[in-house]
Every structure is written in structure tokens, then in C-alpha cells.
Amino acid sequence: MSFRDELLSHSPGARDAWVDRRFGIEELPDDGPSLPPLCVPYLPSPVDVILRMIEQADVRESDVFVDIGMGAGRTGALVQLLTGATVVGIEVQPELAQASRELAERLGIAERMSCVVGDASVAVGQIADGSVYYLYCPFGGERLERVLAELEVAAATRPIRVCCLDLPLPPLAWLTLVGAADRDLTVYGSAAGTR
């Protein structure tokens, strides 16, 4: 049975606990002193949101999925295992970045999932081949504005998709909705960013 089949064999309400057991995640890691002011503490995305995001954003094996605020790597690992996409995380807290690397090693996907430590408002512009970007409300204000400015630069060179959980973006001329907003999840595409 494939990982996807195993996951979908569980009821939606049981999937998060099953993933945590399967991934060996016993409890949420604490946030450290390196969490900048106005950044949101770590909280993993619900599994069913990730399933909806993969479908709505049409994430494929050929994509480079960039998890902005990767935390302990749960979302990135799910995306990698379910789609085969290459995953690159950006995490400002070194302890959480290390937890995501350890998760990738445990799952045998370290060649396809990595995490860089850094401020996303700087690091996102250094990932030259991202095609899908995911934000679970990691921050707002000036930091979000800087990330969006970097993503606009990326969108000028290639089609991208931006997926946001609990983070509706302000109207941006370079981004359009992909389908309809779906409760708490919104998927945007750059001008040529949809398939």
C-alpha cells in the first residue's frame, strides 16, 4: 500500500494523529529565543489542508515546493511523500530547522527535502527554482511585504503559485486567485503561474 493509500484509509479526523505516529513526532517542539518579534509560533498545518493545497495548486513531482516557516518539517515531508516534489524549507529557528532535517533523514527523503536557516524575507529570494510557495500565516507587516516583493521578482522570471493558510493576501497585480478561495486556504498564481 502506498503512503497516500495508507493516509487516505484513515478518517479525516484521525489523519493528523496517524501522520505524527508514522513520522515519529511525539510532541510539538517548543519555540526558541530565535523566534523574531511579530512572528507566529510553530504550529503544524492540518493534514487535510495539505491535501487540499496539493490538489488546488496542482503540486507535481517536477515542482520545487518552498515551505516558508517550515517548522519541524511535517508539511514539507507530506508534500514530498505525496507528490515527489523537491522540498526546500526556510525556518528562522535553528532548532526547528534541525528537527525538519532529522525528520527527512528518518523518512529517507533527505535527498529531496532540505531546510535552510534564515529570515524568509531574505532567504526566499535566494531559492532560484521555487515554483510553489506555502505560507501558514508565519508573519505579517513589513516582513510579509518583503517576502511578497521577493516573490514578485521570482514571478517575473517563471510561473509560480503561492498557497496561503489563514493568510489572505492584499490585492497584488501580479497574482490572481487559482479557483475560488477554499475556507482557510487560498491559492494564487502568477500571470503565467497556472497549468
PDB file of N, CA and C in Angstrom, residues 16-105:
ATOM      1  N   ASP A  16      -4.225  13.465  11.216  1.00  0.00           N
ATOM      2  CA  ASP A  16      -3.119  14.195  11.846  1.00  0.00           C
ATOM      3  C   ASP A  16      -2.385  13.302  12.840  1.00  0.00           C
ATOM      4  N   ALA A  17      -3.124  12.616  13.690  1.00  0.00           N
ATOM      5  CA  ALA A  17      -2.502  11.736  14.686  1.00  0.00           C
ATOM      6  C   ALA A  17      -1.760  10.591  14.001  1.00  0.00           C
ATOM      7  N   TRP A  18      -2.327  10.043  12.920  1.00  0.00           N
ATOM      8  CA  TRP A  18      -1.661   8.957  12.201  1.00  0.00           C
ATOM      9  C   TRP A  18      -0.343   9.434  11.608  1.00  0.00           C
ATOM     10  N   VAL A  19      -0.344  10.627  10.990  1.00  0.00           N
ATOM     11  CA  VAL A  19       0.886  11.171  10.401  1.00  0.00           C
ATOM     12  C   VAL A  19       1.935  11.374  11.488  1.00  0.00           C
ATOM     13  N   ASP A  20       1.537  11.949  12.611  1.00  0.00           N
ATOM     14  CA  ASP A  20       2.512  12.166  13.682  1.00  0.00           C
ATOM     15  C   ASP A  20       3.123  10.851  14.161  1.00  0.00           C
ATOM     16  N   ARG A  21       2.302   9.808  14.315  1.00  0.00           N
ATOM     17  CA  ARG A  21       2.835   8.497  14.711  1.00  0.00           C
ATOM     18  C   ARG A  21       3.764   7.949  13.633  1.00  0.00           C
ATOM     19  N   ARG A  22       3.321   8.009  12.392  1.00  0.00           N
ATOM     20  CA  ARG A  22       4.098   7.472  11.254  1.00  0.00           C
ATOM     21  C   ARG A  22       5.427   8.208  11.100  1.00  0.00           C
ATOM     22  N   PHE A  23       5.430   9.528  11.381  1.00  0.00           N
ATOM     23  CA  PHE A  23       6.634  10.342  11.258  1.00  0.00           C
ATOM     24  C   PHE A  23       7.485  10.329  12.530  1.00  0.00           C
ATOM     25  N   GLY A  24       6.988   9.717  13.597  1.00  0.00           N
ATOM     26  CA  GLY A  24       7.739   9.686  14.845  1.00  0.00           C
ATOM     27  C   GLY A  24       7.751  11.014  15.573  1.00  0.00           C
ATOM     28  N   ILE A  25       6.699  11.812  15.386  1.00  0.00           N
ATOM     29  CA  ILE A  25       6.586  13.107  16.063  1.00  0.00           C
ATOM     30  C   ILE A  25       5.767  12.896  17.330  1.00  0.00           C
ATOM     31  N   GLU A  26       6.437  13.014  18.471  1.00  0.00           N
ATOM     32  CA  GLU A  26       5.757  12.732  19.728  1.00  0.00           C
ATOM     33  C   GLU A  26       5.078  13.960  20.317  1.00  0.00           C
ATOM     34  N   GLU A  27       5.698  15.111  20.189  1.00  0.00           N
ATOM     35  CA  GLU A  27       5.093  16.351  20.679  1.00  0.00           C
ATOM     36  C   GLU A  27       5.649  17.515  19.885  1.00  0.00           C
ATOM     37  N   LEU A  28       4.922  18.622  19.923  1.00  0.00           N
ATOM     38  CA  LEU A  28       5.378  19.800  19.196  1.00  0.00           C
ATOM     39  C   LEU A  28       6.636  20.358  19.852  1.00  0.00           C
ATOM     40  N   PRO A  29       7.650  20.686  19.053  1.00  0.00           N
ATOM     41  CA  PRO A  29       8.835  21.313  19.634  1.00  0.00           C
ATOM     42  C   PRO A  29       8.489  22.718  20.133  1.00  0.00           C
ATOM     43  N   ASP A  30       9.183  23.129  21.177  1.00  0.00           N
ATOM     44  CA  ASP A  30       8.993  24.482  21.694  1.00  0.00           C
ATOM     45  C   ASP A  30       9.668  25.485  20.768  1.00  0.00           C
ATOM     46  N   ASP A  31       9.109  26.692  20.746  1.00  0.00           N
ATOM     47  CA  ASP A  31       9.769  27.783  20.037  1.00  0.00           C
ATOM     48  C   ASP A  31      10.935  28.256  20.885  1.00  0.00           C
ATOM     49  N   GLY A  32      11.996  28.652  20.202  1.00  0.00           N
ATOM     50  CA  GLY A  32      13.192  29.092  20.907  1.00  0.00           C
ATOM     51  C   GLY A  32      13.300  30.607  20.943  1.00  0.00           C
ATOM     52  N   PRO A  33      14.377  31.100  21.537  1.00  0.00           N
ATOM     53  CA  PRO A  33      14.580  32.546  21.638  1.00  0.00           C
ATOM     54  C   PRO A  33      14.868  33.202  20.291  1.00  0.00           C
ATOM     55  N   SER A  34      15.124  32.406  19.246  1.00  0.00           N
ATOM     56  CA  SER A  34      15.429  32.977  17.935  1.00  0.00           C
ATOM     57  C   SER A  34      14.168  33.349  17.151  1.00  0.00           C
ATOM     58  N   LEU A  35      12.971  33.087  17.704  1.00  0.00           N
ATOM     59  CA  LEU A  35      11.734  33.497  17.034  1.00  0.00           C
ATOM     60  C   LEU A  35      11.637  35.017  17.104  1.00  0.00           C
ATOM     61  N   PRO A  36      11.683  35.711  15.945  1.00  0.00           N
ATOM     62  CA  PRO A  36      11.651  37.172  15.964  1.00  0.00           C
ATOM     63  C   PRO A  36      10.308  37.714  16.462  1.00  0.00           C
ATOM     64  N   PRO A  37      10.304  38.941  16.959  1.00  0.00           N
ATOM     65  CA  PRO A  37       9.042  39.572  17.354  1.00  0.00           C
ATOM     66  C   PRO A  37       8.090  39.617  16.154  1.00  0.00           C
ATOM     67  N   LEU A  38       6.823  39.488  16.422  1.00  0.00           N
ATOM     68  CA  LEU A  38       5.743  39.536  15.425  1.00  0.00           C
ATOM     69  C   LEU A  38       5.699  38.329  14.501  1.00  0.00           C
ATOM     70  N   CYS A  39       6.491  37.293  14.786  1.00  0.00           N
ATOM     71  CA  CYS A  39       6.384  36.049  14.033  1.00  0.00           C
ATOM     72  C   CYS A  39       5.495  35.087  14.824  1.00  0.00           C
ATOM     73  N   VAL A  40       4.806  34.226  14.109  1.00  0.00           N
ATOM     74  CA  VAL A  40       3.857  33.314  14.725  1.00  0.00           C
ATOM     75  C   VAL A  40       4.590  32.071  15.235  1.00  0.00           C
ATOM     76  N   PRO A  41       4.312  31.621  16.465  1.00  0.00           N
ATOM     77  CA  PRO A  41       4.930  30.398  16.970  1.00  0.00           C
ATOM     78  C   PRO A  41       4.579  29.200  16.092  1.00  0.00           C
ATOM     79  N   TYR A  42       5.408  28.163  16.177  1.00  0.00           N
ATOM     80  CA  TYR A  42       5.224  26.978  15.342  1.00  0.00           C
ATOM     81  C   TYR A  42       3.932  26.242  15.664  1.00  0.00           C
ATOM     82  N   LEU A  43       3.201  25.927  14.620  1.00  0.00           N
ATOM     83  CA  LEU A  43       2.009  25.096  14.701  1.00  0.00           C
ATOM     84  C   LEU A  43       1.897  24.385  13.360  1.00  0.00           C
ATOM     85  N   PRO A  44       1.876  23.045  13.348  1.00  0.00           N
ATOM     86  CA  PRO A  44       1.838  22.340  12.064  1.00  0.00           C
ATOM     87  C   PRO A  44       0.509  22.518  11.345  1.00  0.00           C
ATOM     88  N   SER A  45       0.561  22.534  10.034  1.00  0.00           N
ATOM     89  CA  SER A  45      -0.650  22.622   9.211  1.00  0.00           C
ATOM     90  C   SER A  45      -1.435  21.319   9.310  1.00  0.00           C
ATOM     91  N   PRO A  46      -2.756  21.404   9.348  1.00  0.00           N
ATOM     92  CA  PRO A  46      -3.565  20.174   9.350  1.00  0.00           C
ATOM     93  C   PRO A  46      -3.364  19.379   8.057  1.00  0.00           C
ATOM     94  N   VAL A  47      -3.370  18.075   8.183  1.00  0.00           N
ATOM     95  CA  VAL A  47      -3.140  17.192   7.043  1.00  0.00           C
ATOM     96  C   VAL A  47      -4.149  17.449   5.929  1.00  0.00           C
ATOM     97  N   ASP A  48      -5.412  17.608   6.259  1.00  0.00           N
ATOM     98  CA  ASP A  48      -6.406  17.797   5.201  1.00  0.00           C
ATOM     99  C   ASP A  48      -6.229  19.113   4.458  1.00  0.00           C
ATOM    100  N   VAL A  49      -5.688  20.124   5.108  1.00  0.00           N
ATOM    101  CA  VAL A  49      -5.358  21.367   4.402  1.00  0.00           C
ATOM    102  C   VAL A  49      -4.260  21.093   3.382  1.00  0.00           C
ATOM    103  N   ILE A  50      -3.263  20.316   3.775  1.00  0.00           N
ATOM    104  CA  ILE A  50      -2.170  19.993   2.853  1.00  0.00           C
ATOM    105  C   ILE A  50      -2.702  19.208   1.654  1.00  0.00           C
ATOM    106  N   LEU A  51      -3.598  18.285   1.894  1.00  0.00           N
ATOM    107  CA  LEU A  51      -4.198  17.531   0.783  1.00  0.00           C
ATOM    108  C   LEU A  51      -4.937  18.466  -0.172  1.00  0.00           C
ATOM    109  N   ARG A  52      -5.714  19.406   0.372  1.00  0.00           N
ATOM    110  CA  ARG A  52      -6.435  20.370  -0.481  1.00  0.00           C
ATOM    111  C   ARG A  52      -5.463  21.265  -1.234  1.00  0.00           C
ATOM    112  N   MET A  53      -4.401  21.698  -0.554  1.00  0.00           N
ATOM    113  CA  MET A  53      -3.427  22.575  -1.183  1.00  0.00           C
ATOM    114  C   MET A  53      -2.726  21.867  -2.340  1.00  0.00           C
ATOM    115  N   ILE A  54      -2.339  20.613  -2.134  1.00  0.00           N
ATOM    116  CA  ILE A  54      -1.676  19.853  -3.199  1.00  0.00           C
ATOM    117  C   ILE A  54      -2.585  19.783  -4.425  1.00  0.00           C
ATOM    118  N   GLU A  55      -3.855  19.540  -4.206  1.00  0.00           N
ATOM    119  CA  GLU A  55      -4.804  19.442  -5.322  1.00  0.00           C
ATOM    120  C   GLU A  55      -5.039  20.795  -5.981  1.00  0.00           C
ATOM    121  N   GLN A  56      -5.341  21.820  -5.197  1.00  0.00           N
ATOM    122  CA  GLN A  56      -5.659  23.130  -5.766  1.00  0.00           C
ATOM    123  C   GLN A  56      -4.472  23.770  -6.474  1.00  0.00           C
ATOM    124  N   ALA A  57      -3.278  23.591  -5.921  1.00  0.00           N
ATOM    125  CA  ALA A  57      -2.080  24.175  -6.533  1.00  0.00           C
ATOM    126  C   ALA A  57      -1.473  23.258  -7.583  1.00  0.00           C
ATOM    127  N   ASP A  58      -2.037  22.058  -7.736  1.00  0.00           N
ATOM    128  CA  ASP A  58      -1.566  21.086  -8.719  1.00  0.00           C
ATOM    129  C   ASP A  58      -0.068  20.822  -8.545  1.00  0.00           C
ATOM    130  N   VAL A  59       0.330  20.497  -7.300  1.00  0.00           N
ATOM    131  CA  VAL A  59       1.734  20.239  -6.994  1.00  0.00           C
ATOM    132  C   VAL A  59       2.122  18.900  -7.596  1.00  0.00           C
ATOM    133  N   ARG A  60       3.240  18.905  -8.327  1.00  0.00           N
ATOM    134  CA  ARG A  60       3.709  17.717  -9.036  1.00  0.00           C
ATOM    135  C   ARG A  60       5.165  17.410  -8.687  1.00  0.00           C
ATOM    136  N   GLU A  61       5.603  16.263  -9.137  1.00  0.00           N
ATOM    137  CA  GLU A  61       6.986  15.837  -8.896  1.00  0.00           C
ATOM    138  C   GLU A  61       7.993  16.826  -9.473  1.00  0.00           C
ATOM    139  N   SER A  62       7.651  17.497 -10.540  1.00  0.00           N
ATOM    140  CA  SER A  62       8.574  18.439 -11.176  1.00  0.00           C
ATOM    141  C   SER A  62       8.675  19.768 -10.439  1.00  0.00           C
ATOM    142  N   ASP A  63       7.836  19.987  -9.426  1.00  0.00           N
ATOM    143  CA  ASP A  63       7.840  21.258  -8.691  1.00  0.00           C
ATOM    144  C   ASP A  63       8.944  21.307  -7.649  1.00  0.00           C
ATOM    145  N   VAL A  64       9.324  22.539  -7.304  1.00  0.00           N
ATOM    146  CA  VAL A  64      10.141  22.812  -6.128  1.00  0.00           C
ATOM    147  C   VAL A  64       9.220  23.550  -5.166  1.00  0.00           C
ATOM    148  N   PHE A  65       8.865  22.877  -4.094  1.00  0.00           N
ATOM    149  CA  PHE A  65       7.924  23.372  -3.100  1.00  0.00           C
ATOM    150  C   PHE A  65       8.712  24.068  -1.999  1.00  0.00           C
ATOM    151  N   VAL A  66       8.435  25.344  -1.770  1.00  0.00           N
ATOM    152  CA  VAL A  66       9.153  26.130  -0.766  1.00  0.00           C
ATOM    153  C   VAL A  66       8.208  26.384   0.406  1.00  0.00           C
ATOM    154  N   ASP A  67       8.562  25.825   1.548  1.00  0.00           N
ATOM    155  CA  ASP A  67       7.765  25.955   2.766  1.00  0.00           C
ATOM    156  C   ASP A  67       8.356  27.090   3.585  1.00  0.00           C
ATOM    157  N   ILE A  68       7.675  28.236   3.584  1.00  0.00           N
ATOM    158  CA  ILE A  68       8.150  29.432   4.276  1.00  0.00           C
ATOM    159  C   ILE A  68       7.681  29.358   5.730  1.00  0.00           C
ATOM    160  N   GLY A  69       8.627  29.141   6.623  1.00  0.00           N
ATOM    161  CA  GLY A  69       8.295  28.877   8.014  1.00  0.00           C
ATOM    162  C   GLY A  69       8.076  27.389   8.189  1.00  0.00           C
ATOM    163  N   MET A  70       9.090  26.597   7.833  1.00  0.00           N
ATOM    164  CA  MET A  70       8.956  25.143   7.750  1.00  0.00           C
ATOM    165  C   MET A  70       8.690  24.455   9.083  1.00  0.00           C
ATOM    166  N   GLY A  71       9.092  25.077  10.176  1.00  0.00           N
ATOM    167  CA  GLY A  71       8.903  24.420  11.462  1.00  0.00           C
ATOM    168  C   GLY A  71       9.667  23.114  11.516  1.00  0.00           C
ATOM    169  N   ALA A  72       9.029  22.067  12.029  1.00  0.00           N
ATOM    170  CA  ALA A  72       9.671  20.768  12.191  1.00  0.00           C
ATOM    171  C   ALA A  72       9.590  19.898  10.948  1.00  0.00           C
ATOM    172  N   GLY A  73       9.043  20.416   9.847  1.00  0.00           N
ATOM    173  CA  GLY A  73       9.097  19.711   8.566  1.00  0.00           C
ATOM    174  C   GLY A  73       7.914  18.845   8.202  1.00  0.00           C
ATOM    175  N   ARG A  74       6.882  18.849   8.994  1.00  0.00           N
ATOM    176  CA  ARG A  74       5.738  17.954   8.751  1.00  0.00           C
ATOM    177  C   ARG A  74       5.077  18.228   7.397  1.00  0.00           C
ATOM    178  N   THR A  75       4.810  19.497   7.080  1.00  0.00           N
ATOM    179  CA  THR A  75       4.172  19.835   5.799  1.00  0.00           C
ATOM    180  C   THR A  75       5.073  19.457   4.633  1.00  0.00           C
ATOM    181  N   GLY A  76       6.340  19.826   4.718  1.00  0.00           N
ATOM    182  CA  GLY A  76       7.261  19.502   3.636  1.00  0.00           C
ATOM    183  C   GLY A  76       7.366  18.007   3.393  1.00  0.00           C
ATOM    184  N   ALA A  77       7.423  17.235   4.473  1.00  0.00           N
ATOM    185  CA  ALA A  77       7.511  15.779   4.331  1.00  0.00           C
ATOM    186  C   ALA A  77       6.243  15.225   3.685  1.00  0.00           C
ATOM    187  N   LEU A  78       5.083  15.724   4.090  1.00  0.00           N
ATOM    188  CA  LEU A  78       3.831  15.275   3.466  1.00  0.00           C
ATOM    189  C   LEU A  78       3.825  15.582   1.974  1.00  0.00           C
ATOM    190  N   VAL A  79       4.201  16.804   1.615  1.00  0.00           N
ATOM    191  CA  VAL A  79       4.215  17.188   0.197  1.00  0.00           C
ATOM    192  C   VAL A  79       5.178  16.304  -0.576  1.00  0.00           C
ATOM    193  N   GLN A  80       6.356  16.066  -0.021  1.00  0.00           N
ATOM    194  CA  GLN A  80       7.345  15.252  -0.724  1.00  0.00           C
ATOM    195  C   GLN A  80       6.838  13.823  -0.917  1.00  0.00           C
ATOM    196  N   LEU A  81       6.319  13.228   0.139  1.00  0.00           N
ATOM    197  CA  LEU A  81       5.860  11.839   0.053  1.00  0.00           C
ATOM    198  C   LEU A  81       4.628  11.682  -0.837  1.00  0.00           C
ATOM    199  N   LEU A  82       3.762  12.689  -0.861  1.00  0.00           N
ATOM    200  CA  LEU A  82       2.521  12.586  -1.634  1.00  0.00           C
ATOM    201  C   LEU A  82       2.690  12.965  -3.107  1.00  0.00           C
ATOM    202  N   THR A  83       3.682  13.796  -3.423  1.00  0.00           N
ATOM    203  CA  THR A  83       3.813  14.279  -4.806  1.00  0.00           C
ATOM    204  C   THR A  83       5.151  13.939  -5.451  1.00  0.00           C
ATOM    205  N   GLY A  84       6.173  13.704  -4.644  1.00  0.00           N
ATOM    206  CA  GLY A  84       7.517  13.508  -5.183  1.00  0.00           C
ATOM    207  C   GLY A  84       8.259  14.809  -5.426  1.00  0.00           C
ATOM    208  N   ALA A  85       7.620  15.956  -5.174  1.00  0.00           N
ATOM    209  CA  ALA A  85       8.254  17.259  -5.395  1.00  0.00           C
ATOM    210  C   ALA A  85       9.503  17.408  -4.528  1.00  0.00           C
ATOM    211  N   THR A  86      10.437  18.205  -5.000  1.00  0.00           N
ATOM    212  CA  THR A  86      11.572  18.616  -4.181  1.00  0.00           C
ATOM    213  C   THR A  86      11.062  19.667  -3.209  1.00  0.00           C
ATOM    214  N   VAL A  87      11.471  19.571  -1.955  1.00  0.00           N
ATOM    215  CA  VAL A  87      11.005  20.491  -0.918  1.00  0.00           C
ATOM    216  C   VAL A  87      12.196  21.236  -0.335  1.00  0.00           C
ATOM    217  N   VAL A  88      12.065  22.552  -0.256  1.00  0.00           N
ATOM    218  CA  VAL A  88      13.055  23.394   0.403  1.00  0.00           C
ATOM    219  C   VAL A  88      12.310  24.209   1.449  1.00  0.00           C
ATOM    220  N   GLY A  89      12.748  24.104   2.683  1.00  0.00           N
ATOM    221  CA  GLY A  89      12.129  24.871   3.758  1.00  0.00           C
ATOM    222  C   GLY A  89      12.995  26.034   4.159  1.00  0.00           C
ATOM    223  N   ILE A  90      12.337  27.065   4.656  1.00  0.00           N
ATOM    224  CA  ILE A  90      13.036  28.202   5.257  1.00  0.00           C
ATOM    225  C   ILE A  90      12.501  28.307   6.676  1.00  0.00           C
ATOM    226  N   GLU A  91      13.388  28.292   7.643  1.00  0.00           N
ATOM    227  CA  GLU A  91      12.981  28.344   9.046  1.00  0.00           C
ATOM    228  C   GLU A  91      13.941  29.243   9.816  1.00  0.00           C
ATOM    229  N   VAL A  92      13.408  30.196  10.546  1.00  0.00           N
ATOM    230  CA  VAL A  92      14.229  31.149  11.280  1.00  0.00           C
ATOM    231  C   VAL A  92      14.778  30.563  12.579  1.00  0.00           C
ATOM    232  N   GLN A  93      14.143  29.532  13.106  1.00  0.00           N
ATOM    233  CA  GLN A  93      14.585  28.929  14.364  1.00  0.00           C
ATOM    234  C   GLN A  93      15.475  27.711  14.080  1.00  0.00           C
ATOM    235  N   PRO A  94      16.752  27.785  14.429  1.00  0.00           N
ATOM    236  CA  PRO A  94      17.675  26.686  14.122  1.00  0.00           C
ATOM    237  C   PRO A  94      17.236  25.335  14.683  1.00  0.00           C
ATOM    238  N   GLU A  95      16.634  25.328  15.876  1.00  0.00           N
ATOM    239  CA  GLU A  95      16.211  24.066  16.483  1.00  0.00           C
ATOM    240  C   GLU A  95      15.122  23.394  15.648  1.00  0.00           C
ATOM    241  N   LEU A  96      14.191  24.180  15.122  1.00  0.00           N
ATOM    242  CA  LEU A  96      13.128  23.619  14.285  1.00  0.00           C
ATOM    243  C   LEU A  96      13.685  23.166  12.942  1.00  0.00           C
ATOM    244  N   ALA A  97      14.607  23.938  12.375  1.00  0.00           N
ATOM    245  CA  ALA A  97      15.236  23.523  11.113  1.00  0.00           C
ATOM    246  C   ALA A  97      15.948  22.190  11.290  1.00  0.00           C
ATOM    247  N   GLN A  98      16.630  22.012  12.420  1.00  0.00           N
ATOM    248  CA  GLN A  98      17.304  20.744  12.691  1.00  0.00           C
ATOM    249  C   GLN A  98      16.287  19.614  12.833  1.00  0.00           C
ATOM    250  N   ALA A  99      15.153  19.885  13.479  1.00  0.00           N
ATOM    251  CA  ALA A  99      14.097  18.869  13.606  1.00  0.00           C
ATOM    252  C   ALA A  99      13.576  18.459  12.230  1.00  0.00           C
ATOM    253  N   SER A 100      13.457  19.417  11.301  1.00  0.00           N
ATOM    254  CA  SER A 100      12.979  19.069   9.956  1.00  0.00           C
ATOM    255  C   SER A 100      14.006  18.223   9.213  1.00  0.00           C
ATOM    256  N   ARG A 101      15.288  18.517   9.401  1.00  0.00           N
ATOM    257  CA  ARG A 101      16.340  17.703   8.768  1.00  0.00           C
ATOM    258  C   ARG A 101      16.326  16.281   9.324  1.00  0.00           C
ATOM    259  N   GLU A 102      16.150  16.169  10.637  1.00  0.00           N
ATOM    260  CA  GLU A 102      16.084  14.851  11.264  1.00  0.00           C
ATOM    261  C   GLU A 102      14.871  14.065  10.772  1.00  0.00           C
ATOM    262  N   LEU A 103      13.745  14.748  10.579  1.00  0.00           N
ATOM    263  CA  LEU A 103      12.555  14.083  10.042  1.00  0.00           C
ATOM    264  C   LEU A 103      12.828  13.563   8.636  1.00  0.00           C
ATOM    265  N   ALA A 104      13.452  14.383   7.798  1.00  0.00           N
ATOM    266  CA  ALA A 104      13.777  13.951   6.431  1.00  0.00           C
ATOM    267  C   ALA A 104      14.685  12.727   6.448  1.00  0.00           C
ATOM    268  N   GLU A 105      15.648  12.704   7.346  1.00  0.00           N
ATOM    269  CA  GLU A 105      16.540  11.543   7.471  1.00  0.00           C
ATOM    270  C   GLU A 105      15.748  10.303   7.894  1.00  0.00           C
TER     271      GLU A 105
END
